[in-house]
Structures are given as C-alpha cells and as structure tokens.
Short mmCIF file of C-alpha atoms and ligand atoms in Angstrom, two decimals:
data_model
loop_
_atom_site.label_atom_id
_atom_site.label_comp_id
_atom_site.label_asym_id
_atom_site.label_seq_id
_atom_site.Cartn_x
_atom_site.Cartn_y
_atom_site.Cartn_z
CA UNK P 1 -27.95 -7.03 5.81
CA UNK P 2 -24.91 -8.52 4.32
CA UNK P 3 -21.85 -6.18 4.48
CA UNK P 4 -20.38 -5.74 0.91
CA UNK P 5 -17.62 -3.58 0.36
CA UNK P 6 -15.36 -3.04 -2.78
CA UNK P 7 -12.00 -1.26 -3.19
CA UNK P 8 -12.46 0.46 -6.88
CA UNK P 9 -9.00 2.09 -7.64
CA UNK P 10 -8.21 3.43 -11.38
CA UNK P 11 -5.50 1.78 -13.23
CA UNK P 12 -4.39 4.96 -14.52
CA UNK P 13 -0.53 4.92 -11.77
CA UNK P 14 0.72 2.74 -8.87
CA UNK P 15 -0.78 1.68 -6.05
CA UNK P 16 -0.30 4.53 -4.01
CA UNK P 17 0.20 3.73 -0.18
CA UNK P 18 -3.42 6.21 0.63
CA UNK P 19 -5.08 3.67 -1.73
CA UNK P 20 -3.50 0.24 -0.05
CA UNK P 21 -5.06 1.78 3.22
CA UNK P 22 -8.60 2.34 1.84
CA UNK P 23 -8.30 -1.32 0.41
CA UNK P 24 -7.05 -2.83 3.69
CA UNK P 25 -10.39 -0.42 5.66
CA UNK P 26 -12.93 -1.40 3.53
CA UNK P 27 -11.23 -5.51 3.50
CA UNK P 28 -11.08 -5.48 7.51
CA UNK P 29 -14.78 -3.66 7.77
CA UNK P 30 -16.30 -6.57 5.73
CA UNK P 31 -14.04 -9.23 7.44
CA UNK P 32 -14.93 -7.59 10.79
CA UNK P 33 -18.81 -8.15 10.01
CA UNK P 34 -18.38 -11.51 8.10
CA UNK P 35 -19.07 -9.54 5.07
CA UNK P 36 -17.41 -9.56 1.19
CA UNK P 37 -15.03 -7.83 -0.42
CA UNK P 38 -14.64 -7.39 -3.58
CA UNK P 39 -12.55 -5.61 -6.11
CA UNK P 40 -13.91 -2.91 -9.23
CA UNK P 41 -11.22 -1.95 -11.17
CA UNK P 42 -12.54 1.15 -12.69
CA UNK P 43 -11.11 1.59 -15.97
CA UNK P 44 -13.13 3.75 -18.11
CA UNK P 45 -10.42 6.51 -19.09
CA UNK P 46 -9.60 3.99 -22.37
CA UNK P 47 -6.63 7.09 -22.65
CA UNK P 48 -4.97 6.86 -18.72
CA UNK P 49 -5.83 2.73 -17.92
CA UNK P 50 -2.70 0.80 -18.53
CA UNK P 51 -2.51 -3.22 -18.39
CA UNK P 52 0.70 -2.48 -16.25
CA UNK P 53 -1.01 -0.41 -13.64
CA UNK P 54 -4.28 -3.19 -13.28
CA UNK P 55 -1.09 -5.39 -12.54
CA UNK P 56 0.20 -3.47 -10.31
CA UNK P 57 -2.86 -3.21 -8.36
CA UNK P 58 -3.15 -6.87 -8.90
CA UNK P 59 0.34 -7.41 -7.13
CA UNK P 60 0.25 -5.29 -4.66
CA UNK P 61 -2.92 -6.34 -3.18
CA UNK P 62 -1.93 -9.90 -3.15
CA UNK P 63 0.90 -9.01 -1.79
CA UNK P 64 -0.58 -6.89 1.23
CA UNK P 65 -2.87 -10.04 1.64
CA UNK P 66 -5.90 -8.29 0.41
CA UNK P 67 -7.31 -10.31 -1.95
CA UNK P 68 -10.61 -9.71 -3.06
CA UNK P 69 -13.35 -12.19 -2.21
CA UNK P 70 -13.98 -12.54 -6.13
CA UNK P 71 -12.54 -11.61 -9.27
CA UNK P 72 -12.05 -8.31 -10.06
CA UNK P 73 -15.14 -6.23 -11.95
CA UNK P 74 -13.44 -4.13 -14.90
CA UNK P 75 -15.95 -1.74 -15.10
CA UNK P 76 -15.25 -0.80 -18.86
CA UNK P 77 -17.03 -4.18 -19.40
CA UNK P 78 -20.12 -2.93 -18.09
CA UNK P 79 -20.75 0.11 -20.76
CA UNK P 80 -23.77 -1.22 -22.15
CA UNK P 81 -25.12 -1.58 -18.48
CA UNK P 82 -24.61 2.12 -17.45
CA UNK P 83 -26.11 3.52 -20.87
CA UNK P 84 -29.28 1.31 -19.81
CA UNK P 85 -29.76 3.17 -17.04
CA UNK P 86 -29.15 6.48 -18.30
CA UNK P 87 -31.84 5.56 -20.93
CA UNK P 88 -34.04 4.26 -17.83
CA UNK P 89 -33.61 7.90 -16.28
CA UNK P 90 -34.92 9.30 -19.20
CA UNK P 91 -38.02 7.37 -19.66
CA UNK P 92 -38.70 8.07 -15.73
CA UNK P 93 -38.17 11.72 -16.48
CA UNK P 94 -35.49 11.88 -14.11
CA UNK P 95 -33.44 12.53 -16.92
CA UNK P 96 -33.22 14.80 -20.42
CA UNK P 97 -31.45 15.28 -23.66
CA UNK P 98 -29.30 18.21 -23.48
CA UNK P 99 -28.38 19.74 -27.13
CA UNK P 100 -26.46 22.73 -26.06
CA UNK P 101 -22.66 22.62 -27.86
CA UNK P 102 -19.74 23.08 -26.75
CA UNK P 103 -19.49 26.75 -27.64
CA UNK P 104 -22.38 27.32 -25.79
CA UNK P 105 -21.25 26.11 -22.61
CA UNK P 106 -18.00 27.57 -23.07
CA UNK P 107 -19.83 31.04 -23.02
CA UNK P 108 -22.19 30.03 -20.33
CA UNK P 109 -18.60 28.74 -18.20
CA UNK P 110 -17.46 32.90 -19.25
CA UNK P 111 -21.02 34.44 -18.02
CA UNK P 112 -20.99 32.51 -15.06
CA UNK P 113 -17.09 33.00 -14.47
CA UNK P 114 -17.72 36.86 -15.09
CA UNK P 115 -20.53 37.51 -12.54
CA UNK P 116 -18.43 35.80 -9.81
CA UNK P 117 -20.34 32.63 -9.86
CA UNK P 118 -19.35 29.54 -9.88
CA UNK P 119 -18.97 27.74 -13.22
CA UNK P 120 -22.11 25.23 -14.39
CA UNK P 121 -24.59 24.66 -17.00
CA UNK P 122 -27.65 26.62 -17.08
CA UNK P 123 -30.33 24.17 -17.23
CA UNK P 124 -31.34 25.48 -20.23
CA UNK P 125 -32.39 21.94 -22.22
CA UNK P 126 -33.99 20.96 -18.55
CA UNK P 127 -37.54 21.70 -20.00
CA UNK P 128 -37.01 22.55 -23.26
CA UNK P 129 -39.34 20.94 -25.96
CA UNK P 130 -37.54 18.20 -27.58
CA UNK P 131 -39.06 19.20 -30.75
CA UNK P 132 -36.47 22.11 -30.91
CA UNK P 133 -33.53 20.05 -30.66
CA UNK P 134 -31.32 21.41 -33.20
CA UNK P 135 -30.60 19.02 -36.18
CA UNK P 136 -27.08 17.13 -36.38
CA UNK P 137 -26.28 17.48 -32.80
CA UNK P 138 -25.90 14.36 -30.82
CA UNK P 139 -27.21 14.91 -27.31
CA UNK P 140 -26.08 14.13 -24.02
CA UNK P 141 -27.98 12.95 -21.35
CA UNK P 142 -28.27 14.81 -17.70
CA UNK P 143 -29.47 14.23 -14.40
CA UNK P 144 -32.63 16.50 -13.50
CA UNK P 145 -31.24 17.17 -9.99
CA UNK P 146 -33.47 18.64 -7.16
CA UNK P 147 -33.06 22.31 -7.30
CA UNK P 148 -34.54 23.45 -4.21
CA UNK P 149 -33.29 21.98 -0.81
CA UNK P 150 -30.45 19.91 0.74
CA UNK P 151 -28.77 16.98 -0.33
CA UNK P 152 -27.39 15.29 3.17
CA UNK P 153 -25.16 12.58 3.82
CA UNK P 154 -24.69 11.05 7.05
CA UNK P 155 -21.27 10.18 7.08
CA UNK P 156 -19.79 7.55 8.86
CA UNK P 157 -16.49 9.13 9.52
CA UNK P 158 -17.49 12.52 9.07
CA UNK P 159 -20.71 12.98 10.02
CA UNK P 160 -23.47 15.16 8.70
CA UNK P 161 -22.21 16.95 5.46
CA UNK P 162 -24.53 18.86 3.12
CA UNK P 163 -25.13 20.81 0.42
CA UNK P 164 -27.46 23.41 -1.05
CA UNK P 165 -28.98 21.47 -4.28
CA UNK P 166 -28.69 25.09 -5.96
CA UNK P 167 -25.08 24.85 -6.10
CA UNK P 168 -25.24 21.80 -7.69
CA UNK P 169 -26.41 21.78 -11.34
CA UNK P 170 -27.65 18.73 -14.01
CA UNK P 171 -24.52 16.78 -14.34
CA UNK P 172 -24.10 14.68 -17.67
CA UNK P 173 -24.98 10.72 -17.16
CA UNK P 174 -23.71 9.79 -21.10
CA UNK P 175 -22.29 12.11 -23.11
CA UNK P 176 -22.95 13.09 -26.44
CA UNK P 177 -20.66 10.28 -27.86
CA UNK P 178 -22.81 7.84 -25.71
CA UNK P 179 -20.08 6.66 -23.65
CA UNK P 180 -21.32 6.91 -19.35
CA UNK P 181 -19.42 9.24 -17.32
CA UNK P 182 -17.60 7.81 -14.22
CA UNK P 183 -19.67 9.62 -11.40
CA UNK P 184 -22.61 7.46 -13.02
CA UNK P 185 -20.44 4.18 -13.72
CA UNK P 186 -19.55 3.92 -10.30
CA UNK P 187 -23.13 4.64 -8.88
CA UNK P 188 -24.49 1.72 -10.99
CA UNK P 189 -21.90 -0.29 -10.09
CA UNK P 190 -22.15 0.32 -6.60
CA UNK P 191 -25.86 -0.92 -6.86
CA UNK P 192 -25.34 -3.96 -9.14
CA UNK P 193 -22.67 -5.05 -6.96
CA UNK P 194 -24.60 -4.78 -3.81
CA UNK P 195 -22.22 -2.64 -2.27
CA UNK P 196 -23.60 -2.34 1.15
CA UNK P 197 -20.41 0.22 2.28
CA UNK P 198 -18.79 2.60 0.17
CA UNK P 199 -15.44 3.13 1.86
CA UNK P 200 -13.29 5.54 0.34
CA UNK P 201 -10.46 8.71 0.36
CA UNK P 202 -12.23 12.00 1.06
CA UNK P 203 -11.48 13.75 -1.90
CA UNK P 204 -14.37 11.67 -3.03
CA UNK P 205 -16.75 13.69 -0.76
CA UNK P 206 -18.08 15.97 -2.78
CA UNK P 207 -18.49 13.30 -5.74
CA UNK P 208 -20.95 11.61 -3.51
CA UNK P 209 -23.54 14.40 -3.42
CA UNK P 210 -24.26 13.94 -6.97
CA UNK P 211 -23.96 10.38 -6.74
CA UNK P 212 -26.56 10.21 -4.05
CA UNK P 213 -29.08 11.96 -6.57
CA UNK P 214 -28.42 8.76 -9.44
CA UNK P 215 -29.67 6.28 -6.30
CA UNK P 216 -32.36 8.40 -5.88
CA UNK P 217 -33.87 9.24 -9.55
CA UNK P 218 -33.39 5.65 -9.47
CA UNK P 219 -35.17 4.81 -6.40
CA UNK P 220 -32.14 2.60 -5.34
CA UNK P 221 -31.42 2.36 -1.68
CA UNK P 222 -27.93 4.74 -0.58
CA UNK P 223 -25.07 2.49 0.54
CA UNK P 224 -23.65 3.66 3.85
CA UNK P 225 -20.59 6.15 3.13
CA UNK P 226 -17.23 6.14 4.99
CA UNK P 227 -15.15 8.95 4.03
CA UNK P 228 -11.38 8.57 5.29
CA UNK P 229 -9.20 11.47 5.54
CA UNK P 230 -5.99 11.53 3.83
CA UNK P 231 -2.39 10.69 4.36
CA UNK P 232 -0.09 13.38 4.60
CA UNK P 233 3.84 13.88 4.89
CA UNK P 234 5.70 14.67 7.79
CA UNK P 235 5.27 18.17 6.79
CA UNK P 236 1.48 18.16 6.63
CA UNK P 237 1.58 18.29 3.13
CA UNK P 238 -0.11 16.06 0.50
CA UNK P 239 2.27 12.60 0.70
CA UNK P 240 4.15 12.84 -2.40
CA UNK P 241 7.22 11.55 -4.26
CA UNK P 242 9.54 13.78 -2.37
CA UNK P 243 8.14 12.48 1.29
CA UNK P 244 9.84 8.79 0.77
CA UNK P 245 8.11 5.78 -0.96
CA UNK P 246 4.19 6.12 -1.94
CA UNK P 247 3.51 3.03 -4.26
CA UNK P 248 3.40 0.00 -2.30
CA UNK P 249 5.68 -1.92 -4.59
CA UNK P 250 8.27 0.42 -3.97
CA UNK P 251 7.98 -0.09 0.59
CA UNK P 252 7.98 -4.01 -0.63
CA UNK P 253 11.39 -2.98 -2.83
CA UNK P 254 12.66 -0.90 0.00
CA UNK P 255 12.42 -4.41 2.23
CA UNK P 256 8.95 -3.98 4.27
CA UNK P 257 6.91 -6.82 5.24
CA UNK P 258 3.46 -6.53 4.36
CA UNK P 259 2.33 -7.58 7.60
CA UNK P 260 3.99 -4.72 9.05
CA UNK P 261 2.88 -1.88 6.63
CA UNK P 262 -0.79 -3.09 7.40
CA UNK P 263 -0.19 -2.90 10.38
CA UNK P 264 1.31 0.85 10.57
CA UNK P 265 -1.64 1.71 7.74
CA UNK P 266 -4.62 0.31 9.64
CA UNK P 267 -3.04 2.85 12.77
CA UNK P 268 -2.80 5.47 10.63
CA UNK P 269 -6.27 7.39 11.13
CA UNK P 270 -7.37 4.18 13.34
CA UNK P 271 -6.43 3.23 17.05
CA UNK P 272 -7.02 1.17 19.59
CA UNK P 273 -6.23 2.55 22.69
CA UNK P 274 -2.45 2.48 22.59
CA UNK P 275 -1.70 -0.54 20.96
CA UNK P 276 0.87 -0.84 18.43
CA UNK P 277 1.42 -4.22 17.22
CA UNK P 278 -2.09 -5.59 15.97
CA UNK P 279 -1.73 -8.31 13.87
CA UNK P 280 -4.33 -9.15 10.57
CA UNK P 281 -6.49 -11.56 13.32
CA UNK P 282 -6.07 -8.74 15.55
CA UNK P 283 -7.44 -6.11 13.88
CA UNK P 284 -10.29 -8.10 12.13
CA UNK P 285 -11.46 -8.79 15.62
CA UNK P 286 -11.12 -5.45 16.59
CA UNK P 287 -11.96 -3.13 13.34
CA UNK P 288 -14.64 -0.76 13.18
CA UNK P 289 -15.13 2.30 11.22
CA UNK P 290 -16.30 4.28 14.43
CA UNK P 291 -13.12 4.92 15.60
CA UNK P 292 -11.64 6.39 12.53
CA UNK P 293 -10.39 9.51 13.21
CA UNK P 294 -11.60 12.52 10.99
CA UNK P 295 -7.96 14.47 11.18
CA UNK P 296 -6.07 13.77 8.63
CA UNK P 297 -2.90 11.85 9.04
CA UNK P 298 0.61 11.95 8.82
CA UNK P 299 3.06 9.32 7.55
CA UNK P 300 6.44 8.88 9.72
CA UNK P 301 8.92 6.49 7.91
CA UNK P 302 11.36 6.53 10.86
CA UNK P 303 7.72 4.55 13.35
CA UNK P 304 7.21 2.24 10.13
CA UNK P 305 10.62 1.69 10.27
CA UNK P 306 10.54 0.81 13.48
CA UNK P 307 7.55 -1.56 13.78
CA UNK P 308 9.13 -3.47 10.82
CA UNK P 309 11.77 -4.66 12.81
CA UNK P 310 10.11 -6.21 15.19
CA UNK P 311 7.82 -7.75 12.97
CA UNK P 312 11.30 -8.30 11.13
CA UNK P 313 12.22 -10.50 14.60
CA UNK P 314 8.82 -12.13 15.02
CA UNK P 315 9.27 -13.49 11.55
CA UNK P 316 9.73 -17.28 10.25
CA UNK P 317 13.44 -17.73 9.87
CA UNK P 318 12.69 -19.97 6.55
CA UNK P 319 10.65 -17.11 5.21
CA UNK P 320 13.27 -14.65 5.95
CA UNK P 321 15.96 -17.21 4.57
CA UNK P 322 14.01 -16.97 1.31
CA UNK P 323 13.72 -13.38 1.11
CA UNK P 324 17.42 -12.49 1.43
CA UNK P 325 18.31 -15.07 -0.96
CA UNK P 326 16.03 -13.40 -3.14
CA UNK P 327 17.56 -10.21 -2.73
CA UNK P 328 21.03 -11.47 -2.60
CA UNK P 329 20.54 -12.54 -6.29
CA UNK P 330 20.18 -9.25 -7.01
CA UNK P 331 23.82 -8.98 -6.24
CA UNK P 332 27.01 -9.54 -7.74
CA UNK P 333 29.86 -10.97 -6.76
CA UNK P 334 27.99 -14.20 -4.15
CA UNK P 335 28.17 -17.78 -4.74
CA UNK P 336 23.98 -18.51 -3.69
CA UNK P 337 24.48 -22.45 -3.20
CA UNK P 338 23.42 -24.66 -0.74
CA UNK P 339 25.85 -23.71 1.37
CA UNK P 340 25.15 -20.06 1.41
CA UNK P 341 21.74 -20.92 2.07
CA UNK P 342 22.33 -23.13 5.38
CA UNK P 343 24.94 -21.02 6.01
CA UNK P 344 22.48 -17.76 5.90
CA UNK P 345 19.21 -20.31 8.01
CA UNK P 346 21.04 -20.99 10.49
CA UNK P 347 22.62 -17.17 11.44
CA UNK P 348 18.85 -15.83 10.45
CA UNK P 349 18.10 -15.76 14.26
CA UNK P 350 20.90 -13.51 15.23
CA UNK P 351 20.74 -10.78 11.81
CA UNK P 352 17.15 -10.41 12.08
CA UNK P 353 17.88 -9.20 15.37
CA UNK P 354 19.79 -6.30 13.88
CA UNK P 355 17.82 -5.32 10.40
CA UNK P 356 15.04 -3.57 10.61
CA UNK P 357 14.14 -3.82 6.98
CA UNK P 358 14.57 -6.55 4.35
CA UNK P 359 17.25 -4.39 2.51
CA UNK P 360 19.42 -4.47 5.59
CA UNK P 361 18.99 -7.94 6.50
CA UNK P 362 20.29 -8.89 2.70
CA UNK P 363 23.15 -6.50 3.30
CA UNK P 364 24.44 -7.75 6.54
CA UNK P 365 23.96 -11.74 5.29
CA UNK P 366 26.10 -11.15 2.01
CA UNK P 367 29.31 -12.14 3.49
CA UNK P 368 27.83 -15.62 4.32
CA UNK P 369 27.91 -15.95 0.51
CA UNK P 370 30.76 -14.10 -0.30
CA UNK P 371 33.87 -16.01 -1.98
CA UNK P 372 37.77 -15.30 -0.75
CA UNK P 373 39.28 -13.18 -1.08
CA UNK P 374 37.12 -11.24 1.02
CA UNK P 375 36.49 -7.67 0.31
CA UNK P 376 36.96 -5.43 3.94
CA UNK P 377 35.62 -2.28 4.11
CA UNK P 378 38.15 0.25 5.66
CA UNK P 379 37.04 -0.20 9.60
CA UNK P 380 37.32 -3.66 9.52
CA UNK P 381 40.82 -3.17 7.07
CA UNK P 382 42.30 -0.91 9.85
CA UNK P 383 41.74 -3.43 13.02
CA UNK P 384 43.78 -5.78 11.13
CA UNK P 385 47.04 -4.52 12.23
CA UNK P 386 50.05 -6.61 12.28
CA UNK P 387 49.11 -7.06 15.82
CA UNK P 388 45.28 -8.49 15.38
CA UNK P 389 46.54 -10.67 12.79
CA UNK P 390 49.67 -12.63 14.99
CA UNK P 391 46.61 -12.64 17.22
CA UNK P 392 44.56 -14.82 14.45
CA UNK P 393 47.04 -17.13 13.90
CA UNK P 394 47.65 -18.02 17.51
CA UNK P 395 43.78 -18.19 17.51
CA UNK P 396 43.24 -20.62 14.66
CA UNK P 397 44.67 -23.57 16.10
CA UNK P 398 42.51 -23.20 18.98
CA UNK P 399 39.60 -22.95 17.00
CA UNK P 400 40.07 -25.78 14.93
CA UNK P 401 40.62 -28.05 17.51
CA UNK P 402 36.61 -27.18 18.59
CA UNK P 403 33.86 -29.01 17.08
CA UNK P 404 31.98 -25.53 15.36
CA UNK P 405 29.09 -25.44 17.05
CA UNK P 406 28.55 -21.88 19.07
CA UNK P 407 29.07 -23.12 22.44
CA UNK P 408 32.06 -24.99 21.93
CA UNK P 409 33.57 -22.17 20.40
CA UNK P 410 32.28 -19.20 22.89
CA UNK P 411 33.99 -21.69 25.43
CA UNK P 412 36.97 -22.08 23.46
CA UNK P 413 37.41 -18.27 22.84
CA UNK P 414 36.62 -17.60 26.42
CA UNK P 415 39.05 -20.12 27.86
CA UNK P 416 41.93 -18.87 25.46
CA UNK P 417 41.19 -15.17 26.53
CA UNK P 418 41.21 -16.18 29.89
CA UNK P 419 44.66 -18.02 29.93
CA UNK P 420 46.37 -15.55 27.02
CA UNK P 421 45.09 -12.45 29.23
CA UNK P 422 42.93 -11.03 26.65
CA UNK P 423 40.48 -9.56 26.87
CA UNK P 424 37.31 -11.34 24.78
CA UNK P 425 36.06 -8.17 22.67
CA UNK P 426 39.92 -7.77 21.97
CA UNK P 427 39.65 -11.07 19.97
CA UNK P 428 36.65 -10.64 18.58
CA UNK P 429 37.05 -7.63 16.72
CA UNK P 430 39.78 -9.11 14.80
CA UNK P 431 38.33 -12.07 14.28
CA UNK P 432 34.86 -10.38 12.59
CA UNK P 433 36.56 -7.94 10.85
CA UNK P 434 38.73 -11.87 9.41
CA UNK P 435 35.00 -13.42 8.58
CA UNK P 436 33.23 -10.88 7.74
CA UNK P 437 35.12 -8.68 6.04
CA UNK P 438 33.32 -5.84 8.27
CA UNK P 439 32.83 -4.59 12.02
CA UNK P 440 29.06 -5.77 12.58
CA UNK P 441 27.44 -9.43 12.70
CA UNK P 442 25.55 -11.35 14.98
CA UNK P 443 27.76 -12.57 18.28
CA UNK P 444 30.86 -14.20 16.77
CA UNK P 445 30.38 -17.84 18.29
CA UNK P 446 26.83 -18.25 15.74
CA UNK P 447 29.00 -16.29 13.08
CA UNK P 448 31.87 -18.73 13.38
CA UNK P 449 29.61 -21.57 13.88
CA UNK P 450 27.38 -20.43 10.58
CA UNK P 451 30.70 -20.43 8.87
CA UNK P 452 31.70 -23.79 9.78
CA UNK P 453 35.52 -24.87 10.72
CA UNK P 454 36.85 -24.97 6.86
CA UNK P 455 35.35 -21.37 5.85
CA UNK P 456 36.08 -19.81 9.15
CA UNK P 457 39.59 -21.07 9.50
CA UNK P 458 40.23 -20.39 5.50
CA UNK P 459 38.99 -16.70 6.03
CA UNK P 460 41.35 -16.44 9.53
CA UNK P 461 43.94 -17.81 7.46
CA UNK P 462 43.46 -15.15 4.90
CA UNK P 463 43.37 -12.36 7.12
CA UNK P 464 46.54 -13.26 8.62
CA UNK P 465 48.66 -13.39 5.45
CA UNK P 466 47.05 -9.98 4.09
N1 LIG H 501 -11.73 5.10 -8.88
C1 LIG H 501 -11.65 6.05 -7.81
C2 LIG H 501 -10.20 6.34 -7.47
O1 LIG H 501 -9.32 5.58 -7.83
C3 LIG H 501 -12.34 5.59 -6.56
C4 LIG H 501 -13.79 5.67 -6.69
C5 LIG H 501 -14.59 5.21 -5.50
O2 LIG H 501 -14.02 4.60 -4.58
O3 LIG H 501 -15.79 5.43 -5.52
O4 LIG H 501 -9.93 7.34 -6.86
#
C-alpha cells in the first residue's frame, strides 16, 4: 500500500502551533514509510476562509520545511464532486430527501431537549413516500445511518473507540441550498485523494464516526485513523493566547528556528527514549505513530527556549549573519553596510553562544552597527568612572600598536595587565562597557578584533573624553 497522508487545515485563523504539529506527524509518517504528503486546504465556509489565512498556512509550512509533496487541493473547487456523490447515495438508497423545515426541527431540537435527550432529527423523511414531499420546499439530502449496532474505530493512537449507532442520527450530506457539508467534503476527499492515513487533532474523534458511515454507504475502503491528543498550557488548560505564542508565525517573529520548534513539536506527545535533540533526518528515520502518547500534552516555553539555543549554536554562522541583519533592519538608529555585516560574521561564533533566540542574538549584535556616539545603558555608563576612563587612554596606545586580530590583542591586554598590575577583568569591563556601549558581549579580544583597530580605538577614544 502506498502511504498517503494530507494535512487539511481551514483557512478560517493562523496557523496555530497544535496544527504545525499535526502537519509535521502526518509529513514525518509518510516520509518515514516513503509515502506522500499532500496538502487540502479545506475552505468551504465561503463566510470564515480568508486569502490571508491560506497564506499564512502557505508560509508557515514552508517555513517549518513542510512542504507538501504537491500543490495544495482547495477543496471549495471540488463542489460539484461532493454533490455527485451525495446524488450517488441516493440512487444506492443509502441516502434520502429530507423535506422537514426549519421550524420543524427547531421543535423536534425542543421535544428532544425537553425529555432529557440529546438533540437530533427524528428520522422522520427516512421512509417517508417521496410523493408527500411538500411543494416549494427544497430538500436536503441525509445519510441513512445504521440504527442498530456499533460503529468502531480502531484507532491508531487511541485504540478501540465506539459508539452506539442509536445515538447517532441521519446527518445532512447537501443541504437544502445544494451546497455539501464539510463532514462529507472531507470524506470524499479523503477517498479521491487516496489518503491512506488520516492523521489528525482529537477533537476530530467523534467527526469520524459519521464519517466512517459515508465510506461505507459508499463501499469505499476506511483510511487508517490517527487521533493525536492536544496541546495544552502549562496550566493544563486549552493552549491559548494568554499561554505565550500559538501561531507559528508569531514563534518565527519571536526569533525560533524552525528546526528547533520541530524538533520540540515532534517530542511533544512523541519520544524516543530520552532523546532530545532529533534532527528532521533523525526523526524521519525514527518516526512512527506507535509511540504517540494518548495523554495530552503540555507546552513549556522556558524547554523550547532552551533547545533553541543550542540549535541557535549548531547553526550556520552565514545563516545566522542573515537573520540578524534581517532583524536589525527592523531597527533604527544602525548603519547595515558592509561593514556591519563582516563586522557582525565574524563575532557570530561568540553571540550565538549567548542568545538563545533570534530576538536576542539581533539585540546583542546591534552595537556592531551602531554609529558614535554610542548610546550606554546605565551599567555600562556607571563603570566609566573617571578612573576606567584614564585607564582607556593608557590602554589605547597599546592596542593600536597590535595588529587586531584576537590573539594579538588577548596577548597585548594580558601582557599590559601583567606589567601595569591589573588585573585583566579590571580592564575589560571598561573597555566593553567603551565598545559596546553595554556590560555583555562575546570575550573582548573577538569583540575588539570584530571592531577592527579604527572603530575600536575611535569608540575608546570616545569613552575617554565623555
Ligand atoms: N479542516 C479541519 C481543521 O482544520 C481538519 C479536518 C481533518 O483533518 O479531517 O480542523
């Protein structure tokens, strides 16, 4: 069997972070099996589907390196296709016109509601004579579901579930306007796309019951279904807004690397013994849907944090070179030239060290491209005394007679501390708080040496006559 899978999200919001895991699943289970995977984009709410949200889902899945094996299915293109099966389901009897209106439902919803049951149509129009349809009224069209028995589902993640068919009662297909509902859309879908695995959030469990009875009036064979529990907040609760960042544009914003975010997604609710750091290759190699756990999990911003930093210091210094400068044009006040740039590649191995998110790497590069007069925030202001800065200027000779690269001027500092009887942190401090206007960089030979002799001695310079 070929393994097909297909992430179908609604462009009706962002790409929440729940829905970049079920993408990244159902993309690893189909890479893990040499399989396909392909994209639905199932917008048939004409009211909630925005361009900007198909986008978004566009972006953010190319960004997360999860792009589908083909382009995208927009299911509202496939109307004519669902309504053909509907009217298939009729001819086979599987299926019937249903005339009642609306104010007749709404009182069977009260009678039902009223005798402590739970709310569903009657079945009235099930075997009805046609002949009595009522004049005027456009019908809609519902499933004849099984009313005696179980419908089961073997479950990949959560096993057996079931349900008595009597609590389930003859769902619409097309409503009276002719337009297909989604449970229907997505179960012809599924089958025209040759979806071997359906892969998906478990809120979409009990969906799948009725579902289940479309393959069969149909006679089509049942995917397998793989229902994943969801991701909650710290708390336990239902991640929201107020639990940190949920759209995945907004952890990109916040200066993750996708690499890393898959990563901490494709642990959360899967595992591998006690690894941590599985790369994509990794986890394609080692992804199955057997060991998804069936408790639902919990999202902890301080461990994603924490594993993007040291993806953060496994990464290409280029790449991260072009990422800060893309963030540092975001702002004001730097002078982005060439200069800047070298001078930003060539610290990038000592600030990645440090950042543990894209945001803070930016931040603590800024003062490469910062123009004098420096700005100094009030630590680094305050160990400028008049003492730190006679301190500079006996230093600045020494340093320029160096040649700027790190270890001539660690040797430099550390011979002039040795015969001035300083001690080297005592010169240091000074001198950071001189280049970078602040009290934190990378060790000060690379940040003098990323600097070169004209900036670094100009900045010294500057410090001394503040
Ligand atoms: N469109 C549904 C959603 O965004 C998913 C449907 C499915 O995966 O079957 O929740």
């Amino acid at each position: 069997m070929t393994i097909r899978t297909r992430f179908a999200p609604s462009p009706t919001g962002l790409l929440h972070i729940g829905g970049a895991r079920t993408a990244l699943f159902n993309f690893l289970f189909s890479r893990h099996h040499g399989g396909e995977f392909l994209l639905r984009i199932e917008d048939t709410d004409r009211q909630r589907s925005t361009e900007a949200a198909v986008q978004a889902i566009l972006d953010g899945l190319a960004w997360l390196d999860l792009a589908p094996d083909a382009p995208p299915v927009f299911q509202s293109t496939r109307v004519a296709r669902h309504v053909e099966v509907a009217q298939a389901m009729l001819e086979s009897g599987h299926a019937y016109r249903c005339y009642a209106t609306a104010e007749e439902l709404r009182r069977m919803r009260e009678a039902a509601v009223a005798e402590g049951r739970s709310p569903r149509y009657d079945g009235s129009w099930r075997d009805r004579d046609p002949a009595e349809a009522p004049a005027g009224i456009a019908p809609a069209i519902r499933l004849k579901t099984p009313e005696a028995g179980d419908t089961v589902v073997q479950d990949l993640v959560q096993g057996e579930v079931r349900v008595a068919n009597a609590e389930l009662d003859d769902m619409i297909i097309l409503r009276s306007d002719g337009t297909p509902t989604y449970l229907h859309a997505v179960v012809v879908d599924d089958h025209d796309m040759a979806i071997s695995h359906v892969i998906r959030g478990d809120d979409h469990l009990t969906n799948t019951f009725r579902q289940v009875q479309i393959f069969r009036a149909m006679g089509w064979e049942l995917p397998a279904f793989a229902h994943l529990p969801m991701i909650h907040g710290a708390d336990g609760a239902k991640l929201s807004k107020r639990h940190g960042a949920v759209s995945v544009l907004e952890f990109r914003d916040e200066g993750f690397l996708p690499e890393a975010l898959c990563n901490y997604l494709l642990r959360l609710g899967w595992g591998h013994g006690d690894a941590e750091i599985i790369d994509r290759d990794a986890a394609i190699a080692l992804f199955d849907i057997d060991a998804v756990g069936r408790a639902a999990s919990r999202m902890d911003f301080a461990k994603l944090t924490h594993l993007n930093g040291v993806y953060l210091r496994q990464a290409d210094d280029d790449r991260l070179t072009r990422e800060t400068l893309d963030r540092l044009r975001a702002m004001p006040g730097l002078n982005l030239d060439d200069t800047a740039a070298g001078r930003i590649r060539s610290l990038m191995p000592g600030l990645k060290e440090r950042a543990k998110t894209l945001v803070e790497l930016a931040n603590s590069a800024a003062f490469l491209a910062r123009e004098r007069p420096l700005p100094f925030d009030a630590k680094a202001a305050s160990l400028l005394t008049p003492m730190a800065r006679s301190l500079l200027a006996e230093l600045s000779p020494v340093l320029a007679a160096t040649d700027f690269s790190a270890p001539a001027v660690d040797q430099a500092l550390r011979r002039y501390a040795e015969t001035s009887g300083h001690k080297l942190g005592a010169l240091a401090q000074p001198l950071r708080a001189a280049l970078t206007g602040s009290t934190t960089s990378p060790g000060i030979d690379v940040t003098l040496a990323a600097l070169g002799r004209e900036e670094a001695l100009a900045r010294i310079a500057a410090a001394v006559d503040r």
